[in-house]
Amino acid sequence: MSVYKNLFKTTLIYGIATVVPKMIGFFMTPYHTEWLPVGAYKDYTLIFSWMMFFNVVLTFGMETAFFRFYNKHDNKKEVVNNTLWFLITVCTVFLGIVYLFKDSIDAYFGIPPIVVGFLIWILILDTLAVIPFAVLRADQRPIKYSAVKILNVLINAGLTVLFLYTIPQYLKAHPTSTISTYFISDFQVGYLFLANIMASALTLVLLSKNYLQLKLKFDKKLLKEMLVYSFPVMIAGLAFVVNETFDKVFLDILLPKNFKDLGLASYGAIYKIGVFMVLFRMAYSLGIEPFFFSYAKNDDAPIKYAAITKYFVIFGSTAMLFIVVFADFIKTFYVPKQEYWFAMEIVPYIILANLLLGIYTNLSVWYKIQDKTKIGAYISIIGAVVTVLLNIILIPKIGLLGSAITTLIAYAVMMLISYFMGQKSYPIPYDKKAISLYLGLATILSFGYFYYFRENYFVGILFILIFVGLIYYNEKVMIQRIIKSVLKR
């Protein structure tokens, strides 16, 4: 039980590190839309889509590779040293290439050259921070990890308020102030990224210990092994970016012109209700990946992996039902603009899709611990192909719902492929009966409530009680054991 207790503890702490920054980021969104002109906000959104792409390229799958080799290699410092030097090299090459084509990049985005410079350095600083953060996770130091993550977002948010609201308001009241000499009034996007770069720089300083301990040596053999492992992870990451962002891209291309702006805005706003499931999945993933690798050498690893997957489905299915039942309540403060509410039809599909993605994360353990990461790349590419094809087919026919259904099907396909392939290569005794029961019943209750009893909270709460009661009836021995274990501490 101590294995599960420690995993739950670290996941809870990582959850705080995930939830707090995401919630701060979310609560900043209404202010971004208010303080930024429409065109500037559009540029901001487009730029971040590209940054997500380049983040994957620059890290090169090295975070996952680091966990794998950190746990199996005798000299852990050598793994850290090798990985850091590789990322430094990649960032240096990237910096040279970007400045070589800087004029073309400036022309593409149509933003001031200094802002492009900010973007480049944000990417580099964030890339260089990836492995120091990974070291904290591998060494089971979730509190420092969480503190630095939260501090980063607080500084970013604070500087954003300073640059986009406090100073402009002060200058309105004191137009002759000395500050007006240095402050640029039409530089909102620039100030957003300036706040970001300052927060990222401070974060890297706080994580600089690993860089201060760097040694001037490089294990070429180890690097080759890590690159063979990490390259498919990067390809899988790029395919994942397609799965995560191309729904918006295809909506922009395929929606009717007279509906495009409102449709995209509504889809993006309502999609954010799914952030609660995303937070649960992300917090879990942060805690589970180091565990998968560190526990792989134990004889009972498959049994533990099976049990953890079952617990994930129990918690995730319960969370899905809660979110769907109270989605209309959540929207009133999470998406206050009523003109966006017509996209609420996508909610159960997006919530379920993120739950299936979390299950896929669990099922992916088999190819990661067997150093078969190219399998993960193939699965992600299949998911990306499904995303592209179904978006093209469904959006013209059923609009926003077509994109949501596509997301659900893409993740379902990836989950099923990983399961069937994994059982042949690395059999894990999953409790298929229990997992199917909880996932299936939660899905039926969620969709049934949303489409037939929506906003009837008496029925919704009854559904939740039935589901939770069933879980307790079936899992009461495990639940009582956990409660006793916690009380003993």
CSV table of C-alpha atoms in Angstrom, one decimal, residues 14-454:
chain,number,residue,atom,x,y,z
A,14,TYR,CA,2.1,17.8,-8.7
A,15,GLY,CA,-1.6,18.4,-8.9
A,16,ILE,CA,-1.2,21.6,-7.0
A,17,ALA,CA,1.7,22.5,-9.3
A,18,THR,CA,-0.5,21.9,-12.3
A,19,VAL,CA,-3.8,23.3,-11.0
A,20,VAL,CA,-2.6,26.6,-9.5
A,21,PRO,CA,-0.7,27.8,-12.6
A,22,LYS,CA,-3.5,26.7,-14.9
A,23,MET,CA,-6.1,28.4,-12.8
A,24,ILE,CA,-4.1,31.6,-12.6
A,25,GLY,CA,-3.6,31.4,-16.4
A,26,PHE,CA,-7.3,30.9,-16.9
A,27,PHE,CA,-8.3,33.8,-14.7
A,28,MET,CA,-6.0,36.0,-16.7
A,29,THR,CA,-7.7,35.1,-19.9
A,30,PRO,CA,-10.7,37.5,-19.5
A,31,TYR,CA,-8.2,40.3,-18.8
A,32,HIS,CA,-6.1,39.4,-21.9
A,33,THR,CA,-9.2,39.7,-24.1
A,34,GLU,CA,-10.1,43.0,-22.4
A,35,TRP,CA,-6.7,44.6,-22.5
A,36,LEU,CA,-5.6,43.4,-25.9
A,37,PRO,CA,-7.0,44.6,-29.2
A,38,VAL,CA,-8.7,41.9,-31.2
A,39,GLY,CA,-5.9,41.7,-33.7
A,40,ALA,CA,-3.3,41.5,-31.0
A,41,TYR,CA,-5.1,38.7,-29.2
A,42,LYS,CA,-5.3,36.8,-32.4
A,43,ASP,CA,-1.5,37.2,-32.9
A,44,TYR,CA,-1.0,36.1,-29.3
A,45,THR,CA,-3.0,32.9,-29.9
A,46,LEU,CA,-1.3,32.1,-33.2
A,47,ILE,CA,2.2,32.6,-31.8
A,48,PHE,CA,1.5,30.2,-28.9
A,49,SER,CA,0.4,27.5,-31.3
A,50,TRP,CA,3.7,27.7,-33.0
A,51,MET,CA,5.6,27.9,-29.7
A,52,MET,CA,3.9,24.6,-28.7
A,53,PHE,CA,5.3,23.1,-31.9
A,54,PHE,CA,8.9,24.3,-31.4
A,55,ASN,CA,8.9,23.4,-27.7
A,56,VAL,CA,8.5,19.7,-28.8
A,57,VAL,CA,11.2,20.1,-31.4
A,58,LEU,CA,13.7,21.7,-29.1
A,59,THR,CA,13.3,19.3,-26.2
A,60,PHE,CA,13.6,16.4,-28.7
A,61,GLY,CA,11.9,13.9,-26.4
A,62,MET,CA,14.8,14.2,-24.0
A,63,GLU,CA,12.5,14.5,-20.9
A,64,THR,CA,11.1,11.0,-21.3
A,65,ALA,CA,14.6,9.7,-22.4
A,66,PHE,CA,16.1,11.3,-19.3
A,67,PHE,CA,13.7,9.4,-17.0
A,68,ARG,CA,14.4,6.1,-18.7
A,69,PHE,CA,18.2,6.4,-18.6
A,70,TYR,CA,18.3,8.1,-15.2
A,71,ASN,CA,16.7,5.0,-13.7
A,72,LYS,CA,18.6,2.3,-15.5
A,73,HIS,CA,22.1,3.9,-15.8
A,74,ASP,CA,24.5,3.5,-12.9
A,75,ASN,CA,26.0,6.9,-13.2
A,76,LYS,CA,23.0,9.3,-12.9
A,77,LYS,CA,25.2,12.4,-13.0
A,78,GLU,CA,26.5,11.4,-16.3
A,79,VAL,CA,22.9,11.1,-17.7
A,80,VAL,CA,22.1,14.6,-16.4
A,81,ASN,CA,25.4,16.0,-17.8
A,82,ASN,CA,24.8,14.4,-21.2
A,83,THR,CA,21.2,15.6,-21.5
A,84,LEU,CA,22.0,19.2,-20.5
A,85,TRP,CA,24.9,19.5,-23.0
A,86,PHE,CA,22.6,18.1,-25.7
A,87,LEU,CA,19.9,20.7,-25.0
A,88,ILE,CA,22.5,23.5,-24.8
A,89,THR,CA,23.8,22.4,-28.3
A,90,VAL,CA,20.2,22.2,-29.8
A,91,CYS,CA,19.3,25.7,-28.4
A,92,THR,CA,22.6,27.2,-29.8
A,93,VAL,CA,21.9,25.7,-33.3
A,94,PHE,CA,18.3,26.8,-33.1
A,95,LEU,CA,19.4,30.4,-32.2
A,96,GLY,CA,21.8,30.5,-35.1
A,97,ILE,CA,19.2,29.2,-37.6
A,98,VAL,CA,16.5,31.6,-36.4
A,99,TYR,CA,18.7,34.7,-36.6
A,100,LEU,CA,19.7,33.6,-40.1
A,101,PHE,CA,16.1,33.7,-41.2
A,102,LYS,CA,14.9,36.4,-38.8
A,103,ASP,CA,13.6,38.7,-41.5
A,104,SER,CA,11.4,36.0,-43.0
A,105,ILE,CA,10.0,35.1,-39.6
A,106,ASP,CA,9.3,38.8,-38.8
A,107,ALA,CA,7.4,39.1,-42.1
A,108,TYR,CA,5.4,36.0,-41.5
A,109,PHE,CA,4.1,37.0,-38.0
A,110,GLY,CA,3.9,40.7,-38.9
A,111,ILE,CA,5.0,41.7,-35.4
A,112,PRO,CA,7.9,43.9,-34.2
A,113,PRO,CA,11.4,42.2,-34.5
A,114,ILE,CA,12.0,42.7,-30.8
A,115,VAL,CA,8.9,40.5,-30.1
A,116,VAL,CA,10.3,37.7,-32.3
A,117,GLY,CA,13.4,38.0,-30.2
A,118,PHE,CA,11.4,37.6,-27.0
A,119,LEU,CA,9.7,34.5,-28.4
A,120,ILE,CA,13.1,32.9,-29.3
A,121,TRP,CA,14.5,33.4,-25.9
A,122,ILE,CA,11.3,32.2,-24.2
A,123,LEU,CA,11.7,29.0,-26.1
A,124,ILE,CA,15.3,28.6,-25.2
A,125,LEU,CA,14.9,29.4,-21.5
A,126,ASP,CA,12.0,27.0,-21.2
A,127,THR,CA,13.9,24.3,-23.0
A,128,LEU,CA,16.9,24.7,-20.8
A,129,ALA,CA,14.6,24.4,-17.7
A,130,VAL,CA,13.1,21.0,-18.8
A,131,ILE,CA,15.8,18.7,-17.5
A,132,PRO,CA,16.3,20.6,-14.1
A,133,PHE,CA,12.6,20.2,-13.6
A,134,ALA,CA,12.8,16.5,-14.6
A,135,VAL,CA,15.7,16.0,-12.1
A,136,LEU,CA,13.4,17.3,-9.3
A,137,ARG,CA,10.7,14.8,-10.4
A,138,ALA,CA,13.1,11.9,-10.7
A,139,ASP,CA,14.6,12.7,-7.2
A,140,GLN,CA,11.1,12.9,-5.8
A,141,ARG,CA,11.2,16.5,-4.8
A,142,PRO,CA,7.7,17.6,-5.8
A,143,ILE,CA,7.5,20.5,-3.3
A,144,LYS,CA,10.4,22.4,-4.9
A,145,TYR,CA,9.0,21.5,-8.3
A,146,SER,CA,5.6,22.9,-7.4
A,147,ALA,CA,7.0,26.0,-5.7
A,148,VAL,CA,9.1,27.0,-8.8
A,149,LYS,CA,6.3,26.3,-11.2
A,150,ILE,CA,3.8,28.3,-9.2
A,151,LEU,CA,6.3,31.2,-8.7
A,152,ASN,CA,6.9,31.3,-12.5
A,153,VAL,CA,3.2,31.8,-13.2
A,154,LEU,CA,2.7,34.3,-10.4
A,155,ILE,CA,5.5,36.5,-11.7
A,156,ASN,CA,4.3,36.2,-15.2
A,157,ALA,CA,0.7,37.2,-14.2
A,158,GLY,CA,1.9,40.0,-12.0
A,159,LEU,CA,4.1,41.5,-14.7
A,160,THR,CA,1.3,41.2,-17.2
A,161,VAL,CA,-1.0,43.1,-14.9
A,162,LEU,CA,1.8,45.7,-14.4
A,163,PHE,CA,2.5,46.2,-18.1
A,164,LEU,CA,-1.0,45.9,-19.5
A,165,TYR,CA,-3.1,47.6,-16.8
A,166,THR,CA,-1.3,49.3,-13.9
A,167,ILE,CA,1.1,51.4,-15.9
A,168,PRO,CA,-1.4,52.4,-18.6
A,169,GLN,CA,-3.9,53.4,-15.9
A,170,TYR,CA,-1.2,55.4,-14.1
A,171,LEU,CA,-0.2,57.2,-17.3
A,172,LYS,CA,-3.8,58.1,-17.9
A,173,ALA,CA,-3.8,59.9,-14.6
A,174,HIS,CA,-0.2,61.2,-14.9
A,175,PRO,CA,0.5,61.7,-18.7
A,176,THR,CA,3.6,63.8,-18.0
A,177,SER,CA,5.2,61.1,-15.8
A,178,THR,CA,8.8,60.1,-16.6
A,179,ILE,CA,7.5,56.6,-17.1
A,180,SER,CA,5.8,57.7,-20.3
A,181,THR,CA,9.2,58.3,-21.9
A,182,TYR,CA,10.0,54.6,-21.7
A,183,PHE,CA,6.6,53.0,-22.0
A,184,ILE,CA,5.3,52.1,-25.4
A,185,SER,CA,1.5,52.3,-25.6
A,186,ASP,CA,0.8,50.0,-28.6
A,187,PHE,CA,3.1,47.2,-27.5
A,188,GLN,CA,0.6,44.9,-25.7
A,189,VAL,CA,1.7,41.6,-27.3
A,190,GLY,CA,5.3,42.6,-26.7
A,191,TYR,CA,4.7,43.3,-23.0
A,192,LEU,CA,2.9,39.9,-22.7
A,193,PHE,CA,6.0,38.1,-23.9
A,194,LEU,CA,8.3,40.4,-22.0
A,195,ALA,CA,6.5,39.3,-18.8
A,196,ASN,CA,6.9,35.7,-19.9
A,197,ILE,CA,10.6,35.9,-20.7
A,198,MET,CA,11.3,37.6,-17.3
A,199,ALA,CA,9.5,34.8,-15.5
A,200,SER,CA,11.3,32.1,-17.5
A,201,ALA,CA,14.7,33.7,-16.9
A,202,LEU,CA,14.1,33.8,-13.1
A,203,THR,CA,12.9,30.1,-13.2
A,204,LEU,CA,16.1,29.0,-14.9
A,205,VAL,CA,18.2,30.9,-12.3
A,206,LEU,CA,16.3,29.0,-9.5
A,207,LEU,CA,17.1,25.8,-11.3
A,208,SER,CA,20.7,26.7,-12.2
A,209,LYS,CA,22.3,24.2,-9.8
A,210,ASN,CA,22.5,21.5,-12.5
A,211,TYR,CA,24.2,23.8,-14.9
A,212,LEU,CA,26.7,25.0,-12.3
A,213,GLN,CA,27.7,21.3,-11.8
A,214,LEU,CA,28.2,20.7,-15.5
A,215,LYS,CA,31.4,18.9,-16.5
A,216,LEU,CA,33.2,19.3,-19.8
A,217,LYS,CA,32.8,15.7,-20.9
A,218,PHE,CA,30.4,14.0,-23.2
A,219,ASP,CA,29.5,10.3,-23.4
A,220,LYS,CA,28.9,9.7,-27.1
A,221,LYS,CA,27.7,6.2,-26.7
A,222,LEU,CA,25.2,7.2,-24.1
A,223,LEU,CA,24.0,10.1,-26.2
A,224,LYS,CA,23.4,7.8,-29.2
A,225,GLU,CA,21.3,5.5,-27.0
A,226,MET,CA,19.3,8.4,-25.7
A,227,LEU,CA,18.7,9.9,-29.1
A,228,VAL,CA,17.5,6.5,-30.5
A,229,TYR,CA,15.1,6.5,-27.6
A,230,SER,CA,14.1,10.1,-27.7
A,231,PHE,CA,13.6,10.7,-31.5
A,232,PRO,CA,10.4,8.7,-31.7
A,233,VAL,CA,9.2,10.5,-28.6
A,234,MET,CA,9.6,13.8,-30.4
A,235,ILE,CA,7.7,12.5,-33.4
A,236,ALA,CA,5.0,11.3,-31.1
A,237,GLY,CA,5.0,14.8,-29.5
A,238,LEU,CA,4.6,16.5,-32.8
A,239,ALA,CA,1.7,14.2,-33.7
A,240,PHE,CA,0.2,15.0,-30.3
A,241,VAL,CA,0.5,18.8,-31.1
A,242,VAL,CA,-1.6,18.0,-34.2
A,243,ASN,CA,-4.2,16.2,-32.1
A,244,GLU,CA,-4.3,19.0,-29.5
A,245,THR,CA,-4.4,22.1,-31.8
A,246,PHE,CA,-5.5,21.1,-35.3
A,247,ASP,CA,-9.2,21.1,-34.3
A,248,LYS,CA,-9.0,24.9,-34.1
A,249,VAL,CA,-7.0,25.1,-37.3
A,250,PHE,CA,-9.5,23.1,-39.2
A,251,LEU,CA,-12.5,25.0,-37.7
A,252,ASP,CA,-10.8,28.2,-38.9
A,253,ILE,CA,-10.5,26.7,-42.4
A,254,LEU,CA,-13.8,24.8,-42.8
A,255,LEU,CA,-16.4,26.8,-40.9
A,256,PRO,CA,-18.6,29.2,-43.0
A,257,LYS,CA,-17.1,32.7,-43.1
A,258,ASN,CA,-20.1,34.3,-41.5
A,259,PHE,CA,-19.9,31.9,-38.5
A,260,LYS,CA,-16.1,31.4,-38.3
A,261,ASP,CA,-15.2,34.1,-35.7
A,262,LEU,CA,-18.1,33.4,-33.3
A,263,GLY,CA,-17.8,29.6,-33.9
A,264,LEU,CA,-14.1,29.5,-33.1
A,265,ALA,CA,-14.5,31.8,-30.1
A,266,SER,CA,-17.3,29.7,-28.7
A,267,TYR,CA,-15.5,26.4,-29.3
A,268,GLY,CA,-12.3,27.7,-27.6
A,269,ALA,CA,-14.2,29.2,-24.7
A,270,ILE,CA,-16.4,26.1,-24.0
A,271,TYR,CA,-13.4,23.8,-24.6
A,272,LYS,CA,-11.9,25.3,-21.4
A,273,ILE,CA,-14.6,23.7,-19.3
A,274,GLY,CA,-12.7,20.5,-20.0
A,275,VAL,CA,-9.7,22.0,-18.2
A,276,PHE,CA,-10.7,20.3,-15.0
A,277,MET,CA,-10.2,16.9,-16.6
A,278,VAL,CA,-7.0,18.1,-18.3
A,279,LEU,CA,-5.7,19.2,-14.9
A,280,PHE,CA,-6.5,15.8,-13.4
A,281,ARG,CA,-4.8,14.0,-16.3
A,282,MET,CA,-1.7,16.3,-16.3
A,283,ALA,CA,-1.2,16.1,-12.5
A,284,TYR,CA,-1.4,12.3,-12.7
A,285,SER,CA,1.0,12.1,-15.7
A,286,LEU,CA,3.6,14.1,-13.9
A,287,GLY,CA,3.5,11.7,-10.9
A,288,ILE,CA,3.2,8.5,-12.9
A,289,GLU,CA,5.9,8.7,-15.5
A,290,PRO,CA,8.9,8.7,-13.0
A,291,PHE,CA,7.1,5.9,-11.1
A,292,PHE,CA,6.7,3.7,-14.3
A,293,PHE,CA,10.5,3.8,-14.9
A,294,SER,CA,11.7,3.5,-11.3
A,295,TYR,CA,9.4,0.5,-10.6
A,296,ALA,CA,10.0,-1.3,-13.8
A,297,LYS,CA,12.7,-3.6,-12.3
A,298,ASN,CA,10.4,-5.1,-9.7
A,299,ASP,CA,8.9,-8.5,-10.3
A,300,ASP,CA,5.4,-7.3,-9.5
A,301,ALA,CA,5.6,-4.2,-11.8
A,302,PRO,CA,2.8,-5.5,-14.2
A,303,ILE,CA,0.5,-6.1,-11.2
A,304,LYS,CA,1.1,-2.6,-9.8
A,305,TYR,CA,0.7,-1.0,-13.3
A,306,ALA,CA,-2.7,-2.8,-13.6
A,307,ALA,CA,-3.9,-1.6,-10.2
A,308,ILE,CA,-2.8,2.0,-10.8
A,309,THR,CA,-4.6,2.0,-14.2
A,310,LYS,CA,-7.8,0.8,-12.5
A,311,TYR,CA,-7.6,3.5,-9.8
A,312,PHE,CA,-7.0,6.1,-12.5
A,313,VAL,CA,-10.2,5.0,-14.3
A,314,ILE,CA,-12.2,5.1,-11.0
A,315,PHE,CA,-11.0,8.6,-10.1
A,316,GLY,CA,-11.2,9.8,-13.8
A,317,SER,CA,-14.7,8.4,-14.4
A,318,THR,CA,-16.0,10.0,-11.2
A,319,ALA,CA,-14.4,13.3,-12.2
A,320,MET,CA,-16.0,13.1,-15.6
A,321,LEU,CA,-19.5,12.6,-14.2
A,322,PHE,CA,-19.0,15.5,-11.7
A,323,ILE,CA,-17.8,17.9,-14.4
A,324,VAL,CA,-20.6,17.0,-16.9
A,325,VAL,CA,-23.4,17.2,-14.3
A,326,PHE,CA,-22.2,20.7,-13.1
A,327,ALA,CA,-21.0,21.9,-16.5
A,328,ASP,CA,-23.8,24.4,-16.9
A,329,PHE,CA,-23.1,25.8,-13.4
A,330,ILE,CA,-19.3,26.0,-14.2
A,331,LYS,CA,-19.9,27.9,-17.4
A,332,THR,CA,-21.6,30.8,-15.6
A,333,PHE,CA,-18.3,31.9,-14.1
A,334,TYR,CA,-15.8,30.1,-16.3
A,335,VAL,CA,-17.3,31.3,-19.6
A,336,PRO,CA,-19.4,34.3,-18.6
A,337,LYS,CA,-20.2,35.5,-22.1
A,338,GLN,CA,-23.6,33.9,-22.9
A,339,GLU,CA,-23.1,34.2,-26.7
A,340,TYR,CA,-20.5,31.5,-26.4
A,341,TRP,CA,-22.8,29.0,-24.6
A,342,PHE,CA,-24.3,27.5,-27.8
A,343,ALA,CA,-21.1,25.4,-28.1
A,344,MET,CA,-22.0,23.5,-24.8
A,345,GLU,CA,-22.9,20.5,-26.9
A,346,ILE,CA,-19.2,19.6,-27.2
A,347,VAL,CA,-18.6,19.3,-23.4
A,348,PRO,CA,-19.2,15.5,-22.8
A,349,TYR,CA,-17.2,14.6,-25.8
A,350,ILE,CA,-14.2,16.7,-24.8
A,351,ILE,CA,-14.3,15.5,-21.2
A,352,LEU,CA,-14.4,11.8,-22.2
A,353,ALA,CA,-11.7,12.4,-24.8
A,354,ASN,CA,-9.3,13.7,-22.1
A,355,LEU,CA,-10.1,10.8,-19.9
A,356,LEU,CA,-9.3,8.4,-22.7
A,357,LEU,CA,-6.0,10.2,-23.2
A,358,GLY,CA,-5.2,9.7,-19.6
A,359,ILE,CA,-5.9,6.0,-19.9
A,360,TYR,CA,-3.6,5.9,-23.0
A,361,THR,CA,-0.9,7.5,-20.8
A,362,ASN,CA,-1.2,4.5,-18.5
A,363,LEU,CA,-1.3,2.0,-21.3
A,364,SER,CA,1.8,3.5,-22.9
A,365,VAL,CA,4.0,2.1,-20.1
A,366,TRP,CA,4.8,-1.1,-22.1
A,367,TYR,CA,6.7,0.5,-24.9
A,368,LYS,CA,8.5,3.1,-22.8
A,369,ILE,CA,10.0,0.7,-20.3
A,370,GLN,CA,11.0,-1.7,-23.2
A,371,ASP,CA,12.7,1.2,-25.1
A,372,LYS,CA,10.3,0.8,-28.0
A,373,THR,CA,9.3,4.5,-28.2
A,374,LYS,CA,9.0,4.3,-32.0
A,375,ILE,CA,5.8,2.4,-31.3
A,376,GLY,CA,4.5,5.5,-29.4
A,377,ALA,CA,5.4,7.6,-32.5
A,378,TYR,CA,3.5,5.3,-34.8
A,379,ILE,CA,0.4,5.4,-32.5
A,380,SER,CA,0.5,9.1,-32.3
A,381,ILE,CA,0.9,9.5,-36.0
A,382,ILE,CA,-2.2,7.3,-36.5
A,383,GLY,CA,-4.1,9.5,-34.1
A,384,ALA,CA,-3.0,12.6,-36.1
A,385,VAL,CA,-4.1,11.0,-39.3
A,386,VAL,CA,-7.5,10.3,-37.8
A,387,THR,CA,-7.7,13.9,-36.5
A,388,VAL,CA,-7.0,15.3,-40.0
A,389,LEU,CA,-9.3,13.1,-41.9
A,390,LEU,CA,-12.3,13.2,-39.6
A,391,ASN,CA,-12.1,17.0,-39.1
A,392,ILE,CA,-12.2,17.4,-42.9
A,393,ILE,CA,-15.2,15.0,-43.1
A,394,LEU,CA,-17.2,16.0,-40.1
A,395,ILE,CA,-16.8,19.8,-39.7
A,396,PRO,CA,-18.6,20.7,-42.9
A,397,LYS,CA,-21.4,18.4,-41.9
A,398,ILE,CA,-21.9,19.0,-38.2
A,399,GLY,CA,-19.7,22.0,-37.4
A,400,LEU,CA,-18.2,22.3,-33.9
A,401,LEU,CA,-19.5,19.0,-32.8
A,402,GLY,CA,-17.6,17.3,-35.6
A,403,SER,CA,-14.3,18.6,-34.1
A,404,ALA,CA,-15.2,17.4,-30.6
A,405,ILE,CA,-16.2,13.9,-31.9
A,406,THR,CA,-13.0,13.8,-33.9
A,407,THR,CA,-10.9,14.5,-30.8
A,408,LEU,CA,-12.7,11.7,-28.9
A,409,ILE,CA,-12.3,9.1,-31.7
A,410,ALA,CA,-8.6,10.0,-32.2
A,411,TYR,CA,-7.8,9.3,-28.5
A,412,ALA,CA,-10.0,6.2,-28.4
A,413,VAL,CA,-8.2,4.8,-31.4
A,414,MET,CA,-4.8,5.5,-29.8
A,415,MET,CA,-5.9,4.0,-26.5
A,416,LEU,CA,-7.2,0.7,-28.1
A,417,ILE,CA,-4.1,0.3,-30.4
A,418,SER,CA,-1.8,0.7,-27.4
A,419,TYR,CA,-3.8,-1.8,-25.3
A,420,PHE,CA,-3.9,-4.6,-27.9
A,421,MET,CA,-0.2,-4.1,-28.9
A,422,GLY,CA,0.9,-3.9,-25.3
A,423,GLN,CA,-0.8,-7.1,-24.3
A,424,LYS,CA,1.2,-9.0,-26.9
A,425,SER,CA,4.5,-7.4,-26.0
A,426,TYR,CA,4.3,-6.8,-22.3
A,427,PRO,CA,1.2,-8.5,-20.8
A,428,ILE,CA,-0.3,-6.5,-17.9
A,429,PRO,CA,-3.2,-8.1,-16.0
A,430,TYR,CA,-5.6,-5.2,-16.2
A,431,ASP,CA,-9.0,-5.7,-14.5
A,432,LYS,CA,-10.9,-5.4,-17.8
A,433,LYS,CA,-14.2,-6.2,-16.2
A,434,ALA,CA,-14.0,-3.4,-13.6
A,435,ILE,CA,-12.4,-0.9,-15.9
A,436,SER,CA,-15.1,-1.5,-18.6
A,437,LEU,CA,-17.9,-1.3,-16.0
A,438,TYR,CA,-16.7,2.0,-14.4
A,439,LEU,CA,-15.8,3.7,-17.7
A,440,GLY,CA,-18.9,2.4,-19.5
A,441,LEU,CA,-21.3,3.4,-16.8
A,442,ALA,CA,-19.8,6.8,-16.2
A,443,THR,CA,-20.0,7.5,-20.0
A,444,ILE,CA,-23.7,6.4,-20.1
A,445,LEU,CA,-24.6,8.4,-17.1
A,446,SER,CA,-22.7,11.5,-18.3
A,447,PHE,CA,-24.2,11.5,-21.8
A,448,GLY,CA,-27.6,10.4,-20.6
A,449,TYR,CA,-27.7,13.3,-18.1
A,450,PHE,CA,-26.4,15.9,-20.4
A,451,TYR,CA,-28.7,15.2,-23.3
A,452,TYR,CA,-31.9,14.2,-21.4
A,453,PHE,CA,-31.7,15.7,-17.9
A,454,ARG,CA,-29.5,18.6,-18.3
